[in-house]
Amino acid sequence: MANEARPCPCDIGDRFEYGGLGHEVQVEHIKAYVCKPSTSTEKAVVVIQDIFGWQLPNTRYMVDMLAANGYIAICPDFFVGKEPWNPSDDWSTFGEWLKTRDARKIDQEADVVLRYLKQQCSAKKIGVVGFCWGGIVVHHLMMKYPELKAGVSVYGIIRDSDDRYNLLKPTFFIFGEKDDVIPLDQVTLLEQKLKQHCKVDYRVKTYPGQTHGFVHRRREDINPQDKPYIEEARKDMISWLNKYI
C-alpha cells in the first residue's frame, strides 16, 4: 500500500500469463472469481485483491492454489465495478483514486460474499487472505467478523491506533524485509502492540530480502534468488489456514 513519503510504489511486478482454473460468477451486486477443489468441502477462503483488481492473473493464481489445497476459494470484486489501478496511471492521482476505494468500508460486500459461501457453497469454516490493499481489508475483517476462523494479511499497510490490535480470531501478518511501503519499524511496533493487546493467536513474519508484492506478484521461475522465500511464504500461508480452519 502506501505511506506519506511515497503515494504508492506498488509495482505490477511479474504479471503472470495465467488463465485460471475457476470461473466467474455474479454474487448479488458483486462479480467474483471462484475455484473449487476436486472433492467436496465445508472449508472456504475469501481472497482479497490488491490495487490492481480482482481480475489480475496473479491473484487468480493464488485462488487456484488455495483450491488445490482443499478450499473453496473466491476472489470478489471488492471495488464493485470501479476501475482498478493501472500501472500506467498517474501516481499523483493515487490518493484521490484511493478515497473511493476505502479498505475499511467493505462490510456490505463481505456480508454478501459470506452469505454466498454459506448458502450456495455450504461452507461452514471460512478464512480470509488479502494482498496489499486486501491486507488492510483482512486486518479490518479480523477485528469485526468473529465467524472468520483465520486471516492472513500479506503486506497490508499498518496504521497505528489503539483499536487495531483487538483481533477476534488467529491472524498471520506477512511482510518483506525490503518493502519500501512498510518500514520495519512499523512491523516491530505492530508486533509490540499485538503482544500487549491481542488475546488470540497471531504471527508476524518478515521474509529476508523481499520487497512489496513478493508473495503473489513475483514469479519464482525468473527470480531464483527469491524463490525460497516466495515458496516459504505461500507454504506458511497455507499452513496457517490449515491450522485454524
XYZ file of N, CA and C in Angstrom:
735
model
N 0.847 -1.197 0.000
C 0.000 0.000 0.000
C 0.881 1.246 0.000
N 0.681 2.153 0.946
C 1.386 3.424 0.803
C 1.758 4.007 2.155
N 2.721 4.893 2.139
C 2.969 5.729 3.308
C 3.029 7.178 2.837
N 3.211 8.100 3.781
C 3.134 9.514 3.414
C 4.252 9.920 2.459
N 5.412 9.283 2.594
C 6.563 9.695 1.799
C 6.423 9.304 0.333
N 5.634 8.290 0.091
C 5.524 7.786 -1.277
C 4.095 7.329 -1.487
N 3.351 7.921 -2.414
C 1.922 7.642 -2.518
C 1.619 6.159 -2.627
N 2.327 5.455 -3.488
C 2.211 4.002 -3.556
C 3.217 3.489 -4.566
N 4.190 2.720 -4.111
C 5.187 2.198 -5.036
C 4.781 0.842 -5.586
N 3.513 0.493 -5.452
C 3.057 -0.812 -5.910
C 3.397 -0.985 -7.381
N 4.297 -1.890 -7.629
C 4.679 -2.230 -8.991
C 3.895 -3.470 -9.382
N 3.424 -3.519 -10.601
C 2.671 -4.686 -11.044
C 3.517 -5.944 -10.940
N 4.853 -5.774 -10.948
C 5.740 -6.921 -10.773
C 5.726 -7.805 -12.008
N 5.800 -9.109 -11.776
C 5.780 -10.067 -12.873
C 4.335 -10.491 -13.109
N 3.703 -9.912 -14.105
C 2.320 -10.293 -14.403
C 2.313 -11.719 -14.935
N 1.568 -12.558 -14.266
C 1.506 -13.961 -14.669
C 0.691 -14.098 -15.950
N 1.181 -14.904 -16.865
C 0.386 -15.280 -18.038
C -0.424 -16.502 -17.604
N -1.595 -16.243 -17.082
C -2.330 -17.316 -16.420
C -3.818 -17.138 -16.660
N -4.447 -18.187 -17.155
C -5.861 -18.083 -17.491
C -6.796 -18.407 -16.356
N -6.377 -19.280 -15.458
C -7.217 -19.631 -14.322
C -7.969 -20.931 -14.530
N -8.192 -21.629 -13.443
C -8.906 -22.910 -13.463
C -10.357 -22.768 -13.020
N -10.702 -21.607 -12.480
C -12.048 -21.397 -11.956
C -12.956 -20.715 -12.960
N -14.003 -20.062 -12.437
C -14.954 -19.377 -13.313
C -15.506 -18.149 -12.592
N -16.067 -17.237 -13.359
C -16.646 -16.016 -12.796
C -18.124 -16.227 -12.502
N -18.578 -15.645 -11.407
C -19.979 -15.736 -11.013
C -20.476 -14.348 -10.618
N -21.784 -14.182 -10.583
C -22.405 -12.962 -10.075
C -22.965 -13.269 -8.702
N -22.474 -12.571 -7.692
C -22.934 -12.784 -6.322
C -23.655 -11.504 -5.890
N -24.978 -11.518 -6.012
C -25.780 -10.310 -5.775
C -25.210 -9.159 -6.604
N -24.699 -8.094 -5.969
C -24.227 -6.944 -6.754
C -22.737 -7.020 -7.094
N -22.106 -8.147 -6.801
C -20.660 -8.256 -6.973
C -20.319 -9.376 -7.956
N -19.333 -9.126 -8.802
C -18.757 -10.203 -9.600
C -17.637 -10.859 -8.789
N -17.407 -12.134 -9.053
C -16.371 -12.835 -8.302
C -15.788 -13.969 -9.131
N -14.566 -14.326 -8.817
C -13.896 -15.483 -9.421
C -13.866 -16.587 -8.373
N -14.329 -17.773 -8.747
C -14.437 -18.889 -7.814
C -13.703 -20.103 -8.368
N -12.990 -20.787 -7.499
C -12.377 -22.062 -7.857
C -12.615 -23.034 -6.707
N -13.045 -24.235 -7.051
C -13.369 -25.231 -6.031
C -12.430 -26.426 -6.126
N -12.191 -27.088 -4.997
C -11.325 -28.267 -5.013
C -12.011 -29.449 -5.686
N -11.245 -30.483 -5.962
C -11.787 -31.648 -6.673
C -12.735 -32.461 -5.820
N -12.615 -32.346 -4.488
C -13.530 -33.052 -3.593
C -14.342 -32.041 -2.788
N -15.517 -32.434 -2.355
C -16.394 -31.512 -1.628
C -15.793 -31.153 -0.272
N -16.069 -29.946 0.173
C -15.518 -29.465 1.438
C -16.442 -28.415 2.038
N -16.314 -28.230 3.345
C -17.047 -27.174 4.046
C -16.125 -26.014 4.393
N -14.895 -26.047 3.879
C -13.897 -25.014 4.176
C -13.765 -24.059 2.990
N -13.711 -22.774 3.286
C -13.608 -21.773 2.218
C -12.665 -20.648 2.627
N -12.091 -20.000 1.617
C -11.226 -18.841 1.849
C -11.623 -17.722 0.892
N -11.817 -16.529 1.431
C -12.041 -15.334 0.624
C -10.675 -14.716 0.333
N -10.373 -14.505 -0.934
C -9.111 -13.888 -1.348
C -9.407 -12.450 -1.762
N -8.692 -11.517 -1.154
C -8.982 -10.099 -1.391
C -7.858 -9.458 -2.195
N -8.252 -8.825 -3.258
C -7.376 -8.265 -4.281
C -6.447 -7.175 -3.753
N -5.421 -6.901 -4.556
C -4.606 -5.710 -4.337
C -5.194 -4.570 -5.175
N -4.456 -3.491 -5.332
C -4.992 -2.330 -6.046
C -5.231 -2.603 -7.528
N -4.638 -3.685 -8.041
C -4.766 -3.983 -9.459
C -6.008 -4.825 -9.770
N -6.823 -5.082 -8.768
C -8.150 -5.611 -9.023
C -8.303 -7.124 -8.997
N -9.549 -7.541 -9.014
C -9.913 -8.946 -8.854
C -9.595 -9.804 -10.081
N -9.349 -9.165 -11.222
C -9.072 -9.917 -12.450
C -7.582 -10.119 -12.705
N -6.718 -9.614 -11.831
C -5.274 -9.783 -12.013
C -4.936 -11.279 -12.019
N -4.278 -11.767 -13.085
C -3.968 -13.199 -13.155
C -3.194 -13.710 -11.947
N -2.300 -12.881 -11.417
C -1.502 -13.297 -10.262
C -2.385 -13.668 -9.074
N -3.423 -12.873 -8.846
C -4.313 -13.126 -7.718
C -5.153 -14.378 -7.977
N -5.569 -14.561 -9.209
C -6.333 -15.767 -9.543
C -5.472 -17.021 -9.385
N -4.194 -16.881 -9.642
C -3.261 -17.989 -9.416
C -3.277 -18.388 -7.938
N -3.335 -17.401 -7.043
C -3.385 -17.675 -5.610
C -4.714 -18.330 -5.223
N -5.797 -17.893 -5.856
C -7.106 -18.504 -5.620
C -7.049 -19.988 -5.978
N -6.507 -20.279 -7.151
C -6.426 -21.665 -7.610
C -5.498 -22.492 -6.723
N -4.446 -21.868 -6.212
C -3.541 -22.556 -5.296
C -4.285 -22.982 -4.023
N -5.125 -22.109 -3.519
C -5.911 -22.433 -2.320
C -6.907 -23.554 -2.614
N -7.519 -23.509 -3.796
C -8.446 -24.575 -4.174
C -7.713 -25.909 -4.267
N -6.492 -25.881 -4.800
C -5.695 -27.102 -4.907
C -5.332 -27.660 -3.537
N -5.384 -26.803 -2.521
C -5.109 -27.232 -1.152
C -6.378 -27.539 -0.366
N -7.498 -27.668 -1.082
C -8.709 -28.180 -0.454
C -9.738 -27.165 -0.013
N -9.603 -25.905 -0.455
C -10.543 -24.863 -0.051
C -11.401 -24.401 -1.227
N -12.673 -24.121 -0.954
C -13.452 -23.325 -1.900
C -12.849 -21.918 -1.821
N -12.353 -21.401 -2.918
C -11.688 -20.098 -2.887
C -12.428 -19.122 -3.787
N -12.642 -17.926 -3.282
C -13.391 -16.913 -4.030
C -12.683 -15.565 -3.928
N -12.541 -14.907 -5.075
C -11.976 -13.556 -5.114
C -13.037 -12.609 -5.660
N -13.739 -11.908 -4.785
C -14.793 -10.985 -5.226
C -14.193 -9.649 -5.686
N -14.959 -8.929 -6.472
C -14.555 -7.579 -6.875
C -14.953 -6.611 -5.766
N -14.049 -6.399 -4.828
C -14.350 -5.502 -3.712
C -14.371 -4.032 -4.138
N -13.959 -3.745 -5.370
C -14.111 -2.384 -5.900
C -15.506 -2.186 -6.514
N -16.269 -3.248 -6.589
C -17.663 -3.223 -7.063
C -17.801 -2.466 -8.391
N -17.030 -2.887 -9.365
C -17.156 -2.317 -10.702
C -16.297 -1.105 -10.973
N -15.772 -0.467 -9.907
C -14.873 0.673 -10.133
C -13.570 0.158 -10.732
N -12.935 0.994 -11.538
C -11.713 0.589 -12.220
C -10.587 0.326 -11.217
N -9.849 -0.766 -11.401
C -8.657 -0.982 -10.583
C -7.563 -0.005 -10.998
N -6.528 0.092 -10.199
C -5.401 0.945 -10.551
C -4.669 0.320 -11.738
N -4.244 1.173 -12.654
C -3.485 0.718 -13.813
C -2.046 1.204 -13.670
N -1.060 0.349 -13.927
C 0.341 0.766 -13.767
C 0.700 2.015 -14.568
N -0.057 2.302 -15.635
C 0.232 3.491 -16.446
C -0.460 4.747 -15.920
N -1.282 4.602 -14.875
C -1.964 5.768 -14.306
C -0.961 6.715 -13.646
N -1.357 7.940 -13.489
C -0.514 8.982 -12.877
C -0.525 8.792 -11.359
N 0.655 8.474 -10.803
C 0.707 8.200 -9.359
C 0.298 9.404 -8.512
N 0.384 10.598 -9.078
C -0.005 11.786 -8.301
C -1.510 11.806 -8.030
N -2.259 11.006 -8.770
C -3.712 10.963 -8.572
C -4.132 9.788 -7.677
N -3.151 9.029 -7.179
C -3.462 7.802 -6.443
C -4.280 8.072 -5.180
N -3.952 9.146 -4.474
C -4.681 9.476 -3.244
C -6.157 9.688 -3.489
N -6.478 10.420 -4.549
C -7.886 10.646 -4.897
C -8.556 9.341 -5.318
N -7.837 8.540 -6.093
C -8.366 7.239 -6.536
C -8.712 6.367 -5.329
N -7.834 6.385 -4.341
C -7.998 5.513 -3.178
C -9.177 5.923 -2.295
N -9.513 7.218 -2.310
C -10.610 7.702 -1.457
C -11.928 7.012 -1.774
N -12.105 6.586 -3.000
C -13.357 5.930 -3.385
C -13.253 4.403 -3.285
N -12.167 3.947 -2.701
C -11.955 2.504 -2.517
C -11.397 2.275 -1.122
N -12.183 2.626 -0.133
C -11.755 2.566 1.270
C -11.741 1.112 1.743
N -10.575 0.659 2.160
C -10.420 -0.744 2.568
C -11.188 -1.081 3.842
N -11.687 -0.065 4.523
C -12.442 -0.322 5.757
C -13.942 -0.088 5.567
N -14.348 0.106 4.336
C -15.785 0.289 4.051
C -16.250 -0.774 3.067
N -16.046 -2.020 3.450
C -16.346 -3.143 2.570
C -17.273 -4.156 3.271
N -17.880 -3.744 4.378
C -18.685 -4.694 5.147
C -19.880 -5.218 4.350
N -20.496 -4.363 3.559
C -21.641 -4.802 2.757
C -21.224 -5.913 1.793
N -20.076 -5.727 1.146
C -19.574 -6.736 0.219
C -19.171 -8.004 0.963
N -18.543 -7.833 2.124
C -18.155 -9.006 2.921
C -19.380 -9.819 3.316
N -20.435 -9.140 3.715
C -21.676 -9.836 4.095
C -22.230 -10.648 2.934
N -22.220 -10.051 1.747
C -22.741 -10.724 0.551
C -21.920 -11.987 0.247
N -20.604 -11.862 0.315
C -19.730 -12.992 -0.017
C -19.863 -14.110 1.016
N -19.922 -13.751 2.288
C -20.071 -14.769 3.337
C -21.414 -15.487 3.201
N -22.444 -14.734 2.871
C -23.763 -15.339 2.668
C -23.730 -16.322 1.492
N -23.067 -15.940 0.421
C -22.943 -16.816 -0.749
C -22.213 -18.111 -0.386
N -21.108 -17.983 0.333
C -20.326 -19.170 0.692
C -21.136 -20.118 1.578
N -21.894 -19.547 2.492
C -22.683 -20.389 3.408
C -23.880 -21.023 2.701
N -24.584 -20.215 1.920
C -25.845 -20.685 1.346
C -25.659 -21.439 0.030
N -24.746 -20.988 -0.817
C -24.579 -21.597 -2.136
C -23.465 -22.642 -2.185
N -22.508 -22.533 -1.279
C -21.355 -23.449 -1.301
C -21.302 -24.352 -0.070
N -22.270 -24.181 0.853
C -22.343 -24.990 2.078
C -21.083 -24.887 2.933
N -20.439 -23.723 2.883
C -19.230 -23.521 3.692
C -19.595 -23.295 5.155
N -18.872 -23.945 6.030
C -19.099 -23.791 7.470
C -17.884 -23.197 8.185
N -16.713 -23.320 7.583
C -15.495 -22.758 8.154
C -14.846 -21.870 7.098
N -14.728 -20.580 7.420
C -14.282 -19.609 6.414
C -13.097 -18.796 6.936
N -12.105 -18.630 6.078
C -10.967 -17.773 6.384
C -10.824 -16.704 5.321
N -9.811 -15.858 5.471
C -9.632 -14.749 4.536
C -8.144 -14.463 4.362
N -7.760 -14.183 3.107
C -6.388 -13.830 2.749
C -6.451 -12.581 1.884
N -5.560 -11.620 2.135
C -5.559 -10.414 1.318
C -4.163 -9.897 1.057
N -3.986 -9.292 -0.106
C -2.686 -8.803 -0.546
C -2.712 -7.291 -0.708
N -1.711 -6.599 -0.125
C -1.579 -5.151 -0.311
C -2.854 -4.461 0.197
N -3.642 -3.847 -0.656
C -4.930 -3.243 -0.247
C -5.776 -4.279 0.469
N -5.766 -5.497 -0.046
C -6.533 -6.575 0.577
C -6.014 -6.964 1.942
N -4.728 -6.720 2.201
C -4.176 -6.998 3.525
C -4.781 -6.085 4.582
N -5.066 -4.840 4.197
C -5.741 -3.910 5.107
C -7.161 -4.403 5.382
N -7.828 -4.874 4.328
C -9.186 -5.396 4.484
C -9.195 -6.571 5.459
N -8.221 -7.474 5.326
C -8.136 -8.625 6.241
C -8.032 -8.152 7.685
N -7.140 -7.196 7.927
C -6.948 -6.671 9.292
C -8.281 -6.139 9.828
N -8.990 -5.410 8.993
C -10.292 -4.860 9.372
C -11.296 -5.972 9.683
N -11.389 -6.944 8.793
C -12.373 -8.014 8.966
C -12.088 -8.857 10.202
N -10.805 -9.072 10.488
C -10.450 -9.933 11.626
C -10.733 -9.259 12.972
N -11.048 -7.986 12.949
C -11.457 -7.292 14.177
C -12.971 -7.161 14.268
N -13.678 -7.603 13.238
C -15.109 -7.318 13.184
C -15.987 -8.542 12.959
N -15.438 -9.588 12.345
C -16.226 -10.758 11.961
C -15.745 -12.008 12.715
N -16.353 -12.310 13.862
C -15.907 -13.480 14.635
C -16.143 -14.797 13.912
N -16.995 -14.797 12.888
C -17.254 -16.045 12.151
C -16.075 -16.456 11.274
N -15.155 -15.523 10.997
C -13.960 -15.861 10.236
C -12.984 -16.595 11.144
N -12.584 -17.786 10.740
C -11.767 -18.648 11.600
C -10.296 -18.254 11.609
N -9.826 -17.672 10.504
C -8.405 -17.312 10.396
C -8.224 -16.268 9.314
N -7.192 -15.445 9.468
C -6.879 -14.434 8.467
C -5.393 -14.393 8.175
N -5.055 -14.049 6.924
C -3.659 -13.826 6.542
C -3.589 -12.487 5.814
N -2.893 -11.528 6.419
C -2.706 -10.199 5.837
C -1.314 -10.150 5.229
N -1.256 -10.026 3.904
C 0.023 -10.071 3.196
C 0.401 -8.661 2.750
N 1.443 -8.130 3.351
C 1.934 -6.758 3.172
C 0.822 -5.715 3.062
N -0.041 -5.703 4.079
C -1.034 -4.638 4.211
C -0.447 -3.521 5.050
N -0.677 -2.285 4.657
C -0.120 -1.147 5.397
C -0.597 -1.157 6.847
N 0.257 -0.702 7.746
C -0.057 -0.663 9.173
C -0.325 0.783 9.570
N -1.446 0.999 10.206
C -1.718 2.328 10.769
C -1.864 2.165 12.269
N -1.061 2.866 13.005
C -1.030 2.689 14.456
C -2.198 3.410 15.124
N -3.057 2.630 15.745
C -4.107 3.185 16.606
C -4.527 2.089 17.570
N -5.027 2.491 18.714
C -5.289 1.520 19.771
C -6.360 0.496 19.427
N -7.173 0.796 18.423
C -8.252 -0.137 18.095
C -7.851 -1.120 16.993
N -6.574 -1.181 16.666
C -6.123 -2.025 15.563
C -5.573 -3.377 16.032
N -5.658 -3.664 17.313
C -4.964 -4.855 17.820
C -5.890 -5.857 18.486
N -7.167 -5.535 18.555
C -8.118 -6.434 19.203
C -8.668 -7.442 18.194
N -7.801 -8.287 17.709
C -8.192 -9.306 16.740
C -9.127 -10.316 17.395
N -10.105 -10.795 16.627
C -11.089 -11.735 17.176
C -10.694 -13.187 16.962
N -9.919 -13.446 15.902
C -9.503 -14.814 15.587
C -8.058 -14.796 15.080
N -7.399 -15.953 15.038
C -5.972 -16.004 14.673
C -5.660 -15.328 13.340
N -4.636 -14.483 13.360
C -4.268 -13.696 12.183
C -2.755 -13.731 11.987
N -2.350 -13.938 10.737
C -0.946 -14.048 10.359
C -0.609 -12.849 9.473
N 0.463 -12.128 9.832
C 0.896 -10.950 9.076
C 2.218 -11.264 8.375
N 2.231 -11.123 7.052
C 3.420 -11.391 6.235
C 3.982 -10.073 5.710
N 5.302 -9.891 5.875
C 5.964 -8.680 5.380
C 7.275 -9.044 4.696
N 7.754 -8.133 3.842
C 9.062 -8.282 3.212
C 10.064 -7.348 3.870
N 11.277 -7.826 4.064
C 12.306 -7.030 4.749
C 12.629 -5.748 3.995
N 12.583 -5.796 2.660
C 12.976 -4.641 1.837
C 11.764 -3.907 1.263
N 10.631 -3.997 1.937
C 9.405 -3.352 1.468
C 9.517 -1.838 1.671
N 9.517 -1.084 0.552
C 9.615 0.377 0.639
C 8.353 1.006 1.205
N 7.260 0.258 1.181
C 5.982 0.812 1.606
C 5.795 0.694 3.111
N 6.278 -0.407 3.670
C 6.046 -0.691 5.085
C 7.405 -0.817 5.787
N 7.879 0.257 6.410
C 9.178 0.225 7.092
C 9.191 -0.809 8.225
N 10.361 -1.360 8.481
C 10.482 -2.403 9.501
C 10.105 -1.905 10.891
N 10.293 -0.600 11.165
C 9.921 -0.109 12.491
C 8.409 -0.182 12.699
N 7.634 -0.061 11.606
C 6.187 -0.224 11.716
C 5.825 -1.671 12.025
N 6.561 -2.593 11.418
C 6.327 -4.021 11.673
C 6.647 -4.349 13.126
N 7.753 -3.808 13.617
C 8.156 -4.026 15.018
C 7.105 -3.481 15.970
N 6.587 -2.288 15.669
C 5.563 -1.680 16.515
C 4.288 -2.519 16.512
N 3.912 -3.019 15.340
C 2.737 -3.886 15.253
C 2.895 -5.091 16.172
N 4.065 -5.698 16.123
C 4.312 -6.888 16.941
C 4.248 -6.551 18.433
N 4.810 -5.414 18.796
C 4.789 -4.989 20.205
C 3.363 -4.746 20.685
N 2.568 -4.052 19.862
C 1.209 -3.724 20.256
C 0.327 -4.978 20.309
N 0.533 -5.905 19.379
C -0.233 -7.154 19.412
C 0.082 -7.923 20.687
N 1.343 -7.913 21.074
C 1.750 -8.608 22.297
C 1.056 -8.014 23.520
N 0.846 -6.704 23.491
C 0.204 -6.015 24.617
C -1.311 -6.212 24.632
N -1.932 -6.193 23.452
C -3.393 -6.089 23.396
C -4.122 -7.319 22.867
N -3.455 -8.130 22.043
C -4.169 -9.196 21.334
C -4.378 -10.414 22.226
N -5.602 -10.950 22.215
C -5.938 -12.078 23.081
C -6.093 -13.392 22.312
N -5.824 -13.378 21.022
C -5.906 -14.597 20.220
C -4.535 -14.862 19.584
N -4.392 -16.024 18.961
C -3.128 -16.336 18.308
C -2.861 -15.374 17.153
N -1.615 -14.986 17.013
C -1.210 -14.158 15.885
C 0.238 -14.497 15.566
N 0.655 -14.123 14.381
C 2.055 -14.287 14.000
C 2.434 -13.147 13.072
N 3.619 -12.607 13.282
C 4.175 -11.584 12.396
C 5.501 -12.127 11.878
N 5.634 -12.222 10.567
C 6.862 -12.784 9.997
C 7.360 -11.912 8.861
N 8.655 -11.620 8.896
C 9.301 -10.822 7.856
C 10.264 -11.720 7.083
N 10.180 -11.670 5.774
C 10.968 -12.558 4.920
C 12.185 -11.809 4.370
N 13.394 -12.343 4.584
C 14.642 -11.644 4.242
C 14.735 -11.243 2.776
N 15.137 -9.988 2.557
C 15.440 -9.506 1.216
C 14.250 -9.274 0.307
N 13.034 -9.464 0.832
C 11.859 -9.420 -0.035
C 11.215 -8.031 -0.083
N 10.692 -7.694 -1.256
C 10.075 -6.389 -1.470
C 8.557 -6.534 -1.508
N 7.876 -5.409 -1.595
C 6.414 -5.389 -1.621
C 5.892 -6.198 -2.814
N 4.957 -7.074 -2.549
C 4.349 -7.862 -3.621
C 4.988 -9.215 -3.864
N 5.988 -9.593 -3.047
C 6.770 -10.781 -3.399
C 5.977 -12.083 -3.402
N 4.933 -12.185 -2.581
C 4.226 -13.461 -2.466
C 3.391 -13.767 -3.704
N 2.753 -12.740 -4.269
C 1.855 -13.015 -5.397
C 2.198 -12.261 -6.675
N 3.130 -11.309 -6.601
C 3.434 -10.553 -7.815
C 4.861 -10.775 -8.309
N 5.472 -11.874 -7.852
C 6.806 -12.179 -8.343
C 6.860 -13.646 -8.747
N 7.332 -13.899 -9.936
C 7.417 -15.275 -10.434
C 8.710 -15.922 -9.950
N 8.576 -17.036 -9.276
C 9.755 -17.707 -8.719
C 10.664 -18.272 -9.804
N 10.092 -18.551 -10.992
C 10.913 -19.148 -12.044
C 11.885 -18.152 -12.670
N 11.592 -16.857 -12.576
C 12.511 -15.864 -13.139
C 13.185 -15.020 -12.049
N 12.963 -15.379 -10.798
C 13.629 -14.721 -9.665
C 14.199 -15.808 -8.743
N 15.210 -16.551 -9.233
C 15.694 -17.709 -8.472
C 16.197 -17.365 -7.074
N 16.741 -16.153 -6.903
C 17.246 -15.772 -5.588
C 16.117 -15.587 -4.579
N 14.931 -15.295 -5.087
C 13.784 -15.064 -4.211
C 12.897 -16.300 -4.062
N 13.116 -17.284 -4.894
C 12.243 -18.458 -4.929
C 12.029 -19.105 -3.563
N 13.097 -19.307 -2.755
C 12.878 -19.952 -1.448
C 11.919 -19.178 -0.555
N 11.978 -17.840 -0.625
C 11.139 -17.016 0.250
C 9.710 -16.927 -0.270
N 9.550 -16.872 -1.608
C 8.212 -16.885 -2.189
C 7.508 -18.178 -1.804
N 8.206 -19.289 -1.983
C 7.619 -20.601 -1.674
C 7.362 -20.763 -0.186
N 8.286 -20.267 0.639
C 8.127 -20.365 2.091
C 6.900 -19.581 2.566
N 6.731 -18.367 2.033
C 5.597 -17.531 2.437
C 4.272 -18.168 2.030
N 4.224 -18.719 0.825
C 2.993 -19.381 0.375
C 2.693 -20.607 1.234
N 3.738 -21.360 1.561
C 3.563 -22.537 2.410
C 3.095 -22.122 3.807
N 3.680 -21.053 4.333
C 3.289 -20.554 5.657
C 1.829 -20.116 5.663
N 1.408 -19.466 4.582
C 0.021 -19.012 4.453
C -0.937 -20.201 4.516
N -0.638 -21.238 3.727
C -1.487 -22.433 3.699
C -1.482 -23.111 5.065
N -0.330 -23.195 5.691
C -0.214 -23.857 6.995
C -1.045 -23.164 8.055
N -1.057 -21.834 8.009
C -1.854 -21.069 8.967
C -3.340 -21.345 8.793
N -3.780 -21.340 7.554
C -5.177 -21.637 7.273
C -5.519 -23.064 7.686
N -4.654 -24.003 7.366
C -4.894 -25.409 7.722
C -5.012 -25.596 9.234
N -4.242 -24.820 9.958
C -4.216 -24.962 11.415
C -5.523 -24.513 12.072
N -6.150 -23.464 11.521
C -7.277 -22.853 12.216
C -8.627 -23.020 11.520
N -8.621 -23.470 10.276
C -9.911 -23.637 9.592
C -10.298 -25.119 9.595
